[in-house]
């Protein structure tokens, strides 16, 4: 576990990207271009330089970059283990897809390292982020119509759930029961209960913006019921999945347990942002009980020292592989 030396060596051999981006965009080391609008409040982790010709040079990620390094590492591992003889395409599922950053990175890395067809499955409940995902695919030469984009929240069942709506902040999440109580108190304090009830009954949306405080500041969110889909149903049409990337803001603890049978049968690798020490431990135990191998394990909110540099975790990192596949 946490055998990082091979990853460091392999990343060091990757050629940096060189080129120029259109105004309003930036590139990563794979050459994937991203609209700055998508990350206006989240500074890119890219290490940029300029070469003798005035072109931008983007180096591969380093361990000191923290969680982005391990997201790329998960993609790299999945591609290296994809077997072109046994499967007709590489399949990746991104839960809490945002603007589909990791799926697009995986597609670009696949085409440069082990060219083969790909099936991308992107599940995102926030409506603006969902449209951004389509745009991000198109900006990088990928036709969204060739892949599966699902505008819903991944949940343990089909019941619609209240979801935080607001673009550009990537901690939008299902409103859990405790948070729902606090939301009700905030809404009642706005003294507009009658109109809110009318909005909910007519549209499934509160129709009011409520402040939410986080480590990056205070934001106003709208709250709306969204469609829900269990993970097992998302996986059902897929024979084999090379990688699932999961970033669903704490819902991992309710989404993964009922899907374990499907995960054991269909999924080779899972990369999870765990969003809390308790959730991290619960998920580790869940996959240990199901005989998965834990390849990378760094709990959330920790300082970590390695021979190649120190890094901090925020969400926490679990990367697990399925010995059955």
PDB file of C-alpha atoms in Angstrom:
ATOM      1  CA  UNK A   1       0.000   0.000   0.000  1.00  0.00           C
ATOM      2  CA  UNK A   2       1.125   3.571  -0.793  1.00  0.00           C
ATOM      3  CA  UNK A   3       3.931   2.291  -3.033  1.00  0.00           C
ATOM      4  CA  UNK A   4       4.556   5.644  -4.681  1.00  0.00           C
ATOM      5  CA  UNK A   5       8.019   5.135  -6.204  1.00  0.00           C
ATOM      6  CA  UNK A   6       6.777   3.482  -9.444  1.00  0.00           C
ATOM      7  CA  UNK A   7       4.248   6.280  -9.962  1.00  0.00           C
ATOM      8  CA  UNK A   8       6.874   8.969  -9.429  1.00  0.00           C
ATOM      9  CA  UNK A   9       9.214   7.254 -11.902  1.00  0.00           C
ATOM     10  CA  UNK A  10       6.499   6.775 -14.533  1.00  0.00           C
ATOM     11  CA  UNK A  11       5.236  10.354 -14.258  1.00  0.00           C
ATOM     12  CA  UNK A  12       8.800  11.679 -14.526  1.00  0.00           C
ATOM     13  CA  UNK A  13       9.089  10.004 -17.945  1.00  0.00           C
ATOM     14  CA  UNK A  14       5.974  11.695 -19.320  1.00  0.00           C
ATOM     15  CA  UNK A  15       6.566  14.489 -21.797  1.00  0.00           C
ATOM     16  CA  UNK A  16       5.240  17.883 -20.696  1.00  0.00           C
ATOM     17  CA  UNK A  17       2.645  19.553 -22.881  1.00  0.00           C
ATOM     18  CA  UNK A  18       3.787  22.517 -24.969  1.00  0.00           C
ATOM     19  CA  UNK A  19       1.490  24.904 -26.757  1.00  0.00           C
ATOM     20  CA  UNK A  20      -0.695  27.971 -26.539  1.00  0.00           C
ATOM     21  CA  UNK A  21      -4.286  28.115 -25.345  1.00  0.00           C
ATOM     22  CA  UNK A  22      -7.125  30.265 -26.560  1.00  0.00           C
ATOM     23  CA  UNK A  23      -8.040  33.234 -24.417  1.00  0.00           C
ATOM     24  CA  UNK A  24     -10.131  32.150 -21.442  1.00  0.00           C
ATOM     25  CA  UNK A  25      -8.675  28.633 -21.353  1.00  0.00           C
ATOM     26  CA  UNK A  26      -5.741  26.800 -19.800  1.00  0.00           C
ATOM     27  CA  UNK A  27      -4.203  23.387 -20.449  1.00  0.00           C
ATOM     28  CA  UNK A  28      -2.859  20.588 -18.271  1.00  0.00           C
ATOM     29  CA  UNK A  29       0.099  18.304 -18.928  1.00  0.00           C
ATOM     30  CA  UNK A  30      -2.059  16.027 -21.082  1.00  0.00           C
ATOM     31  CA  UNK A  31      -3.041  18.884 -23.372  1.00  0.00           C
ATOM     32  CA  UNK A  32      -6.622  18.916 -22.077  1.00  0.00           C
ATOM     33  CA  UNK A  33      -7.977  22.463 -22.314  1.00  0.00           C
ATOM     34  CA  UNK A  34     -10.347  23.821 -19.670  1.00  0.00           C
ATOM     35  CA  UNK A  35     -12.413  27.003 -19.644  1.00  0.00           C
ATOM     36  CA  UNK A  36     -11.260  29.315 -16.866  1.00  0.00           C
ATOM     37  CA  UNK A  37     -14.931  29.906 -16.050  1.00  0.00           C
ATOM     38  CA  UNK A  38     -15.085  26.377 -14.642  1.00  0.00           C
ATOM     39  CA  UNK A  39     -12.341  27.024 -12.067  1.00  0.00           C
ATOM     40  CA  UNK A  40     -12.752  30.723 -11.316  1.00  0.00           C
ATOM     41  CA  UNK A  41     -12.715  29.992  -7.581  1.00  0.00           C
ATOM     42  CA  UNK A  42     -10.352  26.999  -7.689  1.00  0.00           C
ATOM     43  CA  UNK A  43      -6.831  27.813  -8.878  1.00  0.00           C
ATOM     44  CA  UNK A  44      -5.459  25.163 -11.261  1.00  0.00           C
ATOM     45  CA  UNK A  45      -2.673  23.041  -9.765  1.00  0.00           C
ATOM     46  CA  UNK A  46      -0.661  23.166 -13.008  1.00  0.00           C
ATOM     47  CA  UNK A  47       3.041  23.969 -12.883  1.00  0.00           C
ATOM     48  CA  UNK A  48       3.611  26.267 -15.865  1.00  0.00           C
ATOM     49  CA  UNK A  49       6.797  27.411 -17.569  1.00  0.00           C
ATOM     50  CA  UNK A  50       7.650  29.108 -20.869  1.00  0.00           C
ATOM     51  CA  UNK A  51      10.037  27.623 -23.427  1.00  0.00           C
ATOM     52  CA  UNK A  52      12.412  29.401 -25.830  1.00  0.00           C
ATOM     53  CA  UNK A  53       9.656  29.744 -28.421  1.00  0.00           C
ATOM     54  CA  UNK A  54       7.319  31.463 -25.987  1.00  0.00           C
ATOM     55  CA  UNK A  55       5.043  28.454 -25.657  1.00  0.00           C
ATOM     56  CA  UNK A  56       3.511  27.414 -22.364  1.00  0.00           C
ATOM     57  CA  UNK A  57       5.015  24.236 -20.910  1.00  0.00           C
ATOM     58  CA  UNK A  58       2.929  22.164 -18.477  1.00  0.00           C
ATOM     59  CA  UNK A  59       4.827  19.615 -16.415  1.00  0.00           C
ATOM     60  CA  UNK A  60       3.292  16.338 -15.178  1.00  0.00           C
ATOM     61  CA  UNK A  61       1.925  16.443 -11.611  1.00  0.00           C
ATOM     62  CA  UNK A  62       4.115  15.908  -8.575  1.00  0.00           C
ATOM     63  CA  UNK A  63       3.314  14.366  -5.214  1.00  0.00           C
ATOM     64  CA  UNK A  64       3.547  17.810  -3.627  1.00  0.00           C
ATOM     65  CA  UNK A  65       0.488  18.754  -5.730  1.00  0.00           C
ATOM     66  CA  UNK A  66      -1.492  16.503  -3.376  1.00  0.00           C
ATOM     67  CA  UNK A  67      -4.854  15.090  -4.379  1.00  0.00           C
ATOM     68  CA  UNK A  68      -4.587  16.002  -8.104  1.00  0.00           C
ATOM     69  CA  UNK A  69      -1.463  13.806  -8.345  1.00  0.00           C
ATOM     70  CA  UNK A  70      -3.420  10.836  -7.040  1.00  0.00           C
ATOM     71  CA  UNK A  71      -6.366  11.483  -9.371  1.00  0.00           C
ATOM     72  CA  UNK A  72      -3.953  11.267 -12.308  1.00  0.00           C
ATOM     73  CA  UNK A  73      -2.318   8.227 -10.700  1.00  0.00           C
ATOM     74  CA  UNK A  74      -5.695   6.457 -10.586  1.00  0.00           C
ATOM     75  CA  UNK A  75      -6.227   7.150 -14.280  1.00  0.00           C
ATOM     76  CA  UNK A  76      -2.688   5.975 -15.084  1.00  0.00           C
ATOM     77  CA  UNK A  77      -3.152   2.718 -13.164  1.00  0.00           C
ATOM     78  CA  UNK A  78      -6.481   2.017 -14.860  1.00  0.00           C
ATOM     79  CA  UNK A  79      -5.054   2.594 -18.334  1.00  0.00           C
ATOM     80  CA  UNK A  80      -1.996   0.448 -17.670  1.00  0.00           C
ATOM     81  CA  UNK A  81      -4.270  -2.390 -16.552  1.00  0.00           C
ATOM     82  CA  UNK A  82      -6.716  -2.105 -19.451  1.00  0.00           C
ATOM     83  CA  UNK A  83      -6.402  -5.230 -21.593  1.00  0.00           C
ATOM     84  CA  UNK A  84      -6.920  -4.539 -25.268  1.00  0.00           C
ATOM     85  CA  UNK A  85      -7.177  -8.270 -25.969  1.00  0.00           C
ATOM     86  CA  UNK A  86     -10.019  -8.917 -23.518  1.00  0.00           C
ATOM     87  CA  UNK A  87     -12.153  -5.787 -23.937  1.00  0.00           C
ATOM     88  CA  UNK A  88     -13.295  -3.719 -26.888  1.00  0.00           C
ATOM     89  CA  UNK A  89     -13.228  -0.402 -25.019  1.00  0.00           C
ATOM     90  CA  UNK A  90     -12.004   1.391 -21.903  1.00  0.00           C
ATOM     91  CA  UNK A  91     -14.874   2.278 -19.551  1.00  0.00           C
ATOM     92  CA  UNK A  92     -14.771   4.988 -16.890  1.00  0.00           C
ATOM     93  CA  UNK A  93     -17.550   6.208 -14.590  1.00  0.00           C
ATOM     94  CA  UNK A  94     -17.315   9.591 -12.848  1.00  0.00           C
ATOM     95  CA  UNK A  95     -19.756  10.133  -9.964  1.00  0.00           C
ATOM     96  CA  UNK A  96     -20.099  13.754  -8.908  1.00  0.00           C
ATOM     97  CA  UNK A  97     -18.676  14.533 -12.299  1.00  0.00           C
ATOM     98  CA  UNK A  98     -18.674  18.328 -12.122  1.00  0.00           C
ATOM     99  CA  UNK A  99     -17.502  19.418 -15.570  1.00  0.00           C
ATOM    100  CA  UNK A 100     -16.129  15.899 -16.312  1.00  0.00           C
ATOM    101  CA  UNK A 101     -12.504  16.843 -15.653  1.00  0.00           C
ATOM    102  CA  UNK A 102     -11.329  13.349 -14.766  1.00  0.00           C
ATOM    103  CA  UNK A 103     -13.169  11.579 -17.583  1.00  0.00           C
ATOM    104  CA  UNK A 104     -11.730  13.941 -20.171  1.00  0.00           C
ATOM    105  CA  UNK A 105      -8.241  13.555 -18.678  1.00  0.00           C
ATOM    106  CA  UNK A 106      -8.633   9.778 -18.822  1.00  0.00           C
ATOM    107  CA  UNK A 107      -9.767   9.907 -22.448  1.00  0.00           C
ATOM    108  CA  UNK A 108      -6.791  12.025 -23.480  1.00  0.00           C
ATOM    109  CA  UNK A 109      -4.314   9.881 -21.525  1.00  0.00           C
ATOM    110  CA  UNK A 110      -5.797   6.722 -23.026  1.00  0.00           C
ATOM    111  CA  UNK A 111      -5.448   7.960 -26.595  1.00  0.00           C
ATOM    112  CA  UNK A 112      -1.826   8.964 -26.047  1.00  0.00           C
ATOM    113  CA  UNK A 113      -0.708   5.912 -24.037  1.00  0.00           C
ATOM    114  CA  UNK A 114      -2.866   2.990 -25.189  1.00  0.00           C
ATOM    115  CA  UNK A 115      -5.183   4.058 -28.027  1.00  0.00           C
ATOM    116  CA  UNK A 116      -8.538   2.276 -27.920  1.00  0.00           C
ATOM    117  CA  UNK A 117     -12.243   3.213 -27.931  1.00  0.00           C
ATOM    118  CA  UNK A 118     -13.683   4.567 -24.693  1.00  0.00           C
ATOM    119  CA  UNK A 119     -17.061   4.735 -22.971  1.00  0.00           C
ATOM    120  CA  UNK A 120     -17.387   7.619 -20.506  1.00  0.00           C
ATOM    121  CA  UNK A 121     -20.233   7.743 -17.972  1.00  0.00           C
ATOM    122  CA  UNK A 122     -20.623  11.082 -16.173  1.00  0.00           C
ATOM    123  CA  UNK A 123     -23.190  11.511 -13.389  1.00  0.00           C
ATOM    124  CA  UNK A 124     -23.763  15.083 -12.178  1.00  0.00           C
ATOM    125  CA  UNK A 125     -26.827  16.560 -10.455  1.00  0.00           C
ATOM    126  CA  UNK A 126     -25.980  20.282 -10.604  1.00  0.00           C
ATOM    127  CA  UNK A 127     -27.552  21.572 -13.862  1.00  0.00           C
ATOM    128  CA  UNK A 128     -24.935  24.164 -14.820  1.00  0.00           C
ATOM    129  CA  UNK A 129     -22.063  21.772 -14.123  1.00  0.00           C
ATOM    130  CA  UNK A 130     -23.886  19.184 -16.230  1.00  0.00           C
ATOM    131  CA  UNK A 131     -23.933  21.574 -19.196  1.00  0.00           C
ATOM    132  CA  UNK A 132     -20.297  22.466 -18.543  1.00  0.00           C
ATOM    133  CA  UNK A 133     -19.442  18.750 -18.778  1.00  0.00           C
ATOM    134  CA  UNK A 134     -20.872  18.638 -22.308  1.00  0.00           C
ATOM    135  CA  UNK A 135     -18.919  21.765 -23.197  1.00  0.00           C
ATOM    136  CA  UNK A 136     -15.687  20.391 -21.733  1.00  0.00           C
ATOM    137  CA  UNK A 137     -16.023  17.210 -23.779  1.00  0.00           C
ATOM    138  CA  UNK A 138     -16.652  19.158 -26.985  1.00  0.00           C
ATOM    139  CA  UNK A 139     -13.751  21.533 -26.297  1.00  0.00           C
ATOM    140  CA  UNK A 140     -11.476  18.491 -26.233  1.00  0.00           C
ATOM    141  CA  UNK A 141     -12.776  16.791 -29.351  1.00  0.00           C
ATOM    142  CA  UNK A 142     -15.151  14.355 -27.637  1.00  0.00           C
ATOM    143  CA  UNK A 143     -18.771  14.118 -28.810  1.00  0.00           C
ATOM    144  CA  UNK A 144     -21.052  13.960 -25.720  1.00  0.00           C
ATOM    145  CA  UNK A 145     -23.597  12.013 -27.768  1.00  0.00           C
ATOM    146  CA  UNK A 146     -21.123   9.119 -27.964  1.00  0.00           C
ATOM    147  CA  UNK A 147     -21.070   8.791 -24.166  1.00  0.00           C
ATOM    148  CA  UNK A 148     -23.498   8.644 -21.232  1.00  0.00           C
ATOM    149  CA  UNK A 149     -24.183  11.868 -19.341  1.00  0.00           C
ATOM    150  CA  UNK A 150     -26.723  11.504 -16.546  1.00  0.00           C
ATOM    151  CA  UNK A 151     -28.210  14.608 -14.883  1.00  0.00           C
ATOM    152  CA  UNK A 152     -29.096  13.058 -11.519  1.00  0.00           C
ATOM    153  CA  UNK A 153     -27.733  12.381  -8.057  1.00  0.00           C
ATOM    154  CA  UNK A 154     -26.312   8.943  -7.351  1.00  0.00           C
ATOM    155  CA  UNK A 155     -28.233   7.633  -4.333  1.00  0.00           C
ATOM    156  CA  UNK A 156     -29.118   4.382  -2.552  1.00  0.00           C
ATOM    157  CA  UNK A 157     -32.632   4.422  -4.097  1.00  0.00           C
ATOM    158  CA  UNK A 158     -34.854   6.207  -6.631  1.00  0.00           C
ATOM    159  CA  UNK A 159     -36.526   8.760  -4.352  1.00  0.00           C
ATOM    160  CA  UNK A 160     -35.889  12.375  -5.473  1.00  0.00           C
ATOM    161  CA  UNK A 161     -33.513  14.212  -3.138  1.00  0.00           C
ATOM    162  CA  UNK A 162     -33.003  17.839  -2.170  1.00  0.00           C
ATOM    163  CA  UNK A 163     -29.758  19.061  -3.759  1.00  0.00           C
ATOM    164  CA  UNK A 164     -27.673  22.242  -3.483  1.00  0.00           C
ATOM    165  CA  UNK A 165     -27.754  24.177  -6.771  1.00  0.00           C
ATOM    166  CA  UNK A 166     -25.022  26.684  -7.610  1.00  0.00           C
ATOM    167  CA  UNK A 167     -22.317  26.748 -10.270  1.00  0.00           C
ATOM    168  CA  UNK A 168     -18.578  27.039  -9.782  1.00  0.00           C
ATOM    169  CA  UNK A 169     -18.355  25.564  -6.293  1.00  0.00           C
ATOM    170  CA  UNK A 170     -17.744  21.848  -6.286  1.00  0.00           C
ATOM    171  CA  UNK A 171     -19.094  20.875  -2.871  1.00  0.00           C
ATOM    172  CA  UNK A 172     -22.726  20.788  -4.025  1.00  0.00           C
ATOM    173  CA  UNK A 173     -24.321  17.829  -2.312  1.00  0.00           C
ATOM    174  CA  UNK A 174     -27.443  16.006  -1.265  1.00  0.00           C
ATOM    175  CA  UNK A 175     -29.060  17.723   1.721  1.00  0.00           C
ATOM    176  CA  UNK A 176     -28.875  15.124   4.496  1.00  0.00           C
ATOM    177  CA  UNK A 177     -31.445  15.007   7.341  1.00  0.00           C
ATOM    178  CA  UNK A 178     -29.371  17.061   9.810  1.00  0.00           C
ATOM    179  CA  UNK A 179     -28.606  19.691   7.193  1.00  0.00           C
ATOM    180  CA  UNK A 180     -32.271  19.688   6.159  1.00  0.00           C
ATOM    181  CA  UNK A 181     -33.270  20.743   9.681  1.00  0.00           C
ATOM    182  CA  UNK A 182     -30.829  23.665   9.518  1.00  0.00           C
ATOM    183  CA  UNK A 183     -32.085  24.609   6.059  1.00  0.00           C
ATOM    184  CA  UNK A 184     -35.675  24.725   7.338  1.00  0.00           C
ATOM    185  CA  UNK A 185     -34.609  27.027  10.189  1.00  0.00           C
ATOM    186  CA  UNK A 186     -32.866  29.362   7.725  1.00  0.00           C
ATOM    187  CA  UNK A 187     -35.847  29.438   5.385  1.00  0.00           C
ATOM    188  CA  UNK A 188     -38.325  30.097   8.195  1.00  0.00           C
ATOM    189  CA  UNK A 189     -36.125  32.995   9.304  1.00  0.00           C
ATOM    190  CA  UNK A 190     -36.555  34.534   5.842  1.00  0.00           C
ATOM    191  CA  UNK A 191     -40.279  34.895   6.702  1.00  0.00           C
ATOM    192  CA  UNK A 192     -41.407  33.706   3.280  1.00  0.00           C
ATOM    193  CA  UNK A 193     -42.733  30.258   4.140  1.00  0.00           C
ATOM    194  CA  UNK A 194     -45.961  30.466   2.135  1.00  0.00           C
ATOM    195  CA  UNK A 195     -44.182  31.355  -1.114  1.00  0.00           C
ATOM    196  CA  UNK A 196     -41.585  28.659  -0.510  1.00  0.00           C
ATOM    197  CA  UNK A 197     -44.288  26.002  -0.099  1.00  0.00           C
ATOM    198  CA  UNK A 198     -45.960  27.169  -3.303  1.00  0.00           C
ATOM    199  CA  UNK A 199     -42.618  26.943  -5.115  1.00  0.00           C
ATOM    200  CA  UNK A 200     -41.938  23.438  -3.812  1.00  0.00           C
ATOM    201  CA  UNK A 201     -45.375  22.149  -4.786  1.00  0.00           C
ATOM    202  CA  UNK A 202     -45.277  23.762  -8.230  1.00  0.00           C
ATOM    203  CA  UNK A 203     -41.642  23.235  -9.267  1.00  0.00           C
ATOM    204  CA  UNK A 204     -39.855  21.105  -6.664  1.00  0.00           C
ATOM    205  CA  UNK A 205     -37.585  24.079  -5.938  1.00  0.00           C
ATOM    206  CA  UNK A 206     -37.511  26.384  -2.908  1.00  0.00           C
ATOM    207  CA  UNK A 207     -37.171  29.476  -5.076  1.00  0.00           C
ATOM    208  CA  UNK A 208     -34.990  31.220  -2.482  1.00  0.00           C
ATOM    209  CA  UNK A 209     -31.242  31.469  -2.077  1.00  0.00           C
ATOM    210  CA  UNK A 210     -29.789  30.459   1.274  1.00  0.00           C
ATOM    211  CA  UNK A 211     -26.257  31.286   2.506  1.00  0.00           C
ATOM    212  CA  UNK A 212     -23.800  28.408   2.941  1.00  0.00           C
ATOM    213  CA  UNK A 213     -20.418  28.931   4.595  1.00  0.00           C
ATOM    214  CA  UNK A 214     -17.346  26.896   3.647  1.00  0.00           C
ATOM    215  CA  UNK A 215     -13.556  27.128   3.767  1.00  0.00           C
ATOM    216  CA  UNK A 216     -13.532  29.211   0.566  1.00  0.00           C
ATOM    217  CA  UNK A 217     -16.155  31.711   1.729  1.00  0.00           C
ATOM    218  CA  UNK A 218     -19.897  32.243   1.812  1.00  0.00           C
ATOM    219  CA  UNK A 219     -22.102  31.303  -1.133  1.00  0.00           C
ATOM    220  CA  UNK A 220     -25.786  31.495  -1.935  1.00  0.00           C
ATOM    221  CA  UNK A 221     -27.349  28.210  -2.999  1.00  0.00           C
ATOM    222  CA  UNK A 222     -30.737  27.330  -4.383  1.00  0.00           C
ATOM    223  CA  UNK A 223     -32.270  24.062  -3.215  1.00  0.00           C
ATOM    224  CA  UNK A 224     -34.224  21.786  -5.506  1.00  0.00           C
ATOM    225  CA  UNK A 225     -35.421  18.197  -5.692  1.00  0.00           C
ATOM    226  CA  UNK A 226     -33.456  16.255  -8.315  1.00  0.00           C
ATOM    227  CA  UNK A 227     -33.756  12.790  -9.799  1.00  0.00           C
ATOM    228  CA  UNK A 228     -31.896   9.967  -8.073  1.00  0.00           C
ATOM    229  CA  UNK A 229     -30.362   6.787  -9.432  1.00  0.00           C
ATOM    230  CA  UNK A 230     -28.714   3.891  -7.552  1.00  0.00           C
ATOM    231  CA  UNK A 231     -25.128   3.028  -8.453  1.00  0.00           C
ATOM    232  CA  UNK A 232     -26.029  -0.583  -9.246  1.00  0.00           C
ATOM    233  CA  UNK A 233     -28.437   0.660 -11.933  1.00  0.00           C
ATOM    234  CA  UNK A 234     -25.762   2.899 -13.452  1.00  0.00           C
ATOM    235  CA  UNK A 235     -23.424  -0.097 -13.660  1.00  0.00           C
ATOM    236  CA  UNK A 236     -26.014  -2.600 -14.922  1.00  0.00           C
ATOM    237  CA  UNK A 237     -25.507  -2.019 -18.686  1.00  0.00           C
ATOM    238  CA  UNK A 238     -21.698  -2.117 -18.347  1.00  0.00           C
ATOM    239  CA  UNK A 239     -19.958  -5.492 -18.537  1.00  0.00           C
ATOM    240  CA  UNK A 240     -16.635  -4.263 -17.119  1.00  0.00           C
ATOM    241  CA  UNK A 241     -15.644  -0.860 -15.725  1.00  0.00           C
ATOM    242  CA  UNK A 242     -11.950   0.024 -15.672  1.00  0.00           C
ATOM    243  CA  UNK A 243     -12.262   2.909 -13.209  1.00  0.00           C
ATOM    244  CA  UNK A 244     -14.875   4.669 -11.100  1.00  0.00           C
ATOM    245  CA  UNK A 245     -13.940   8.092  -9.742  1.00  0.00           C
ATOM    246  CA  UNK A 246     -16.190   9.089  -6.829  1.00  0.00           C
ATOM    247  CA  UNK A 247     -16.457  12.616  -5.425  1.00  0.00           C
ATOM    248  CA  UNK A 248     -19.961  12.946  -3.985  1.00  0.00           C
ATOM    249  CA  UNK A 249     -19.346  15.006  -0.854  1.00  0.00           C
ATOM    250  CA  UNK A 250     -19.960  12.422   1.846  1.00  0.00           C
ATOM    251  CA  UNK A 251     -22.742  10.475   0.129  1.00  0.00           C
ATOM    252  CA  UNK A 252     -20.200   7.685  -0.433  1.00  0.00           C
ATOM    253  CA  UNK A 253     -21.276   6.192   2.886  1.00  0.00           C
ATOM    254  CA  UNK A 254     -24.873   5.625   1.703  1.00  0.00           C
ATOM    255  CA  UNK A 255     -24.252   4.987  -2.011  1.00  0.00           C
ATOM    256  CA  UNK A 256     -21.549   2.295  -1.922  1.00  0.00           C
ATOM    257  CA  UNK A 257     -22.865  -0.392   0.500  1.00  0.00           C
ATOM    258  CA  UNK A 258     -26.001  -1.342  -1.504  1.00  0.00           C
ATOM    259  CA  UNK A 259     -23.928  -1.468  -4.709  1.00  0.00           C
ATOM    260  CA  UNK A 260     -21.192  -3.821  -3.484  1.00  0.00           C
ATOM    261  CA  UNK A 261     -22.438  -6.879  -5.370  1.00  0.00           C
ATOM    262  CA  UNK A 262     -22.325  -4.976  -8.666  1.00  0.00           C
ATOM    263  CA  UNK A 263     -18.953  -3.443  -7.807  1.00  0.00           C
ATOM    264  CA  UNK A 264     -17.458  -6.846  -7.011  1.00  0.00           C
ATOM    265  CA  UNK A 265     -18.728  -8.280 -10.286  1.00  0.00           C
ATOM    266  CA  UNK A 266     -18.049  -5.431 -12.736  1.00  0.00           C
ATOM    267  CA  UNK A 267     -15.503  -2.873 -11.512  1.00  0.00           C
ATOM    268  CA  UNK A 268     -11.713  -3.156 -11.639  1.00  0.00           C
ATOM    269  CA  UNK A 269     -10.705   0.008  -9.765  1.00  0.00           C
ATOM    270  CA  UNK A 270     -12.280   2.719  -7.622  1.00  0.00           C
ATOM    271  CA  UNK A 271     -10.796   6.072  -6.633  1.00  0.00           C
ATOM    272  CA  UNK A 272     -12.691   7.782  -3.800  1.00  0.00           C
ATOM    273  CA  UNK A 273     -12.564  11.176  -2.123  1.00  0.00           C
ATOM    274  CA  UNK A 274     -13.836  10.222   1.308  1.00  0.00           C
ATOM    275  CA  UNK A 275     -14.911  13.538   2.916  1.00  0.00           C
ATOM    276  CA  UNK A 276     -14.393  12.744   6.587  1.00  0.00           C
ATOM    277  CA  UNK A 277     -12.362  10.478   8.841  1.00  0.00           C
ATOM    278  CA  UNK A 278     -15.383   8.405   9.850  1.00  0.00           C
ATOM    279  CA  UNK A 279     -16.498   7.863   6.255  1.00  0.00           C
ATOM    280  CA  UNK A 280     -12.923   7.020   5.251  1.00  0.00           C
ATOM    281  CA  UNK A 281     -12.757   4.303   7.899  1.00  0.00           C
ATOM    282  CA  UNK A 282     -16.216   2.918   7.057  1.00  0.00           C
ATOM    283  CA  UNK A 283     -15.406   2.644   3.357  1.00  0.00           C
ATOM    284  CA  UNK A 284     -12.015   1.050   4.040  1.00  0.00           C
ATOM    285  CA  UNK A 285     -13.746  -1.595   6.190  1.00  0.00           C
ATOM    286  CA  UNK A 286     -16.478  -2.141   3.578  1.00  0.00           C
ATOM    287  CA  UNK A 287     -14.004  -2.905   0.813  1.00  0.00           C
ATOM    288  CA  UNK A 288     -11.739  -4.932   3.108  1.00  0.00           C
ATOM    289  CA  UNK A 289     -14.738  -7.122   4.006  1.00  0.00           C
ATOM    290  CA  UNK A 290     -15.323  -7.587   0.261  1.00  0.00           C
ATOM    291  CA  UNK A 291     -11.685  -8.603  -0.297  1.00  0.00           C
ATOM    292  CA  UNK A 292     -10.573  -5.612  -2.353  1.00  0.00           C
ATOM    293  CA  UNK A 293      -6.936  -4.477  -2.329  1.00  0.00           C
ATOM    294  CA  UNK A 294      -6.222  -0.995  -0.967  1.00  0.00           C
ATOM    295  CA  UNK A 295      -3.388   0.477  -3.052  1.00  0.00           C
ATOM    296  CA  UNK A 296      -3.465   4.097  -1.835  1.00  0.00           C
ATOM    297  CA  UNK A 297      -4.734   5.283   1.550  1.00  0.00           C
ATOM    298  CA  UNK A 298      -4.367   8.833   2.887  1.00  0.00           C
ATOM    299  CA  UNK A 299      -7.058   9.963   5.361  1.00  0.00           C
ATOM    300  CA  UNK A 300      -8.674  13.398   5.004  1.00  0.00           C
ATOM    301  CA  UNK A 301      -7.274  16.547   6.591  1.00  0.00           C
ATOM    302  CA  UNK A 302      -3.781  15.150   7.163  1.00  0.00           C
ATOM    303  CA  UNK A 303      -0.214  16.274   6.481  1.00  0.00           C
ATOM    304  CA  UNK A 304       1.772  13.583   4.701  1.00  0.00           C
ATOM    305  CA  UNK A 305       5.541  13.319   4.248  1.00  0.00           C
ATOM    306  CA  UNK A 306       7.164  11.314   1.450  1.00  0.00           C
ATOM    307  CA  UNK A 307      10.701  11.171  -0.013  1.00  0.00           C
ATOM    308  CA  UNK A 308       9.348  13.142  -3.005  1.00  0.00           C
ATOM    309  CA  UNK A 309       7.676  15.942  -1.104  1.00  0.00           C
ATOM    310  CA  UNK A 310       5.013  16.716   1.471  1.00  0.00           C
ATOM    311  CA  UNK A 311       1.327  17.206   0.726  1.00  0.00           C
ATOM    312  CA  UNK A 312      -1.932  17.920   2.505  1.00  0.00           C
ATOM    313  CA  UNK A 313      -5.175  16.053   2.024  1.00  0.00           C
ATOM    314  CA  UNK A 314      -8.571  17.681   2.210  1.00  0.00           C
ATOM    315  CA  UNK A 315     -11.094  15.112   0.984  1.00  0.00           C
ATOM    316  CA  UNK A 316      -8.984  12.041   1.746  1.00  0.00           C
ATOM    317  CA  UNK A 317      -7.853   9.414  -0.764  1.00  0.00           C
ATOM    318  CA  UNK A 318      -8.704   5.734  -1.158  1.00  0.00           C
ATOM    319  CA  UNK A 319      -7.681   3.855  -4.291  1.00  0.00           C
ATOM    320  CA  UNK A 320      -8.856   0.248  -4.375  1.00  0.00           C
ATOM    321  CA  UNK A 321      -8.484  -2.588  -6.878  1.00  0.00           C
ATOM    322  CA  UNK A 322     -10.618  -5.673  -7.378  1.00  0.00           C
ATOM    323  CA  UNK A 323      -8.582  -8.931  -7.388  1.00  0.00           C
ATOM    324  CA  UNK A 324     -11.469 -10.768  -9.090  1.00  0.00           C
ATOM    325  CA  UNK A 325     -10.958  -8.851 -12.359  1.00  0.00           C
TER     326      UNK A 325
END
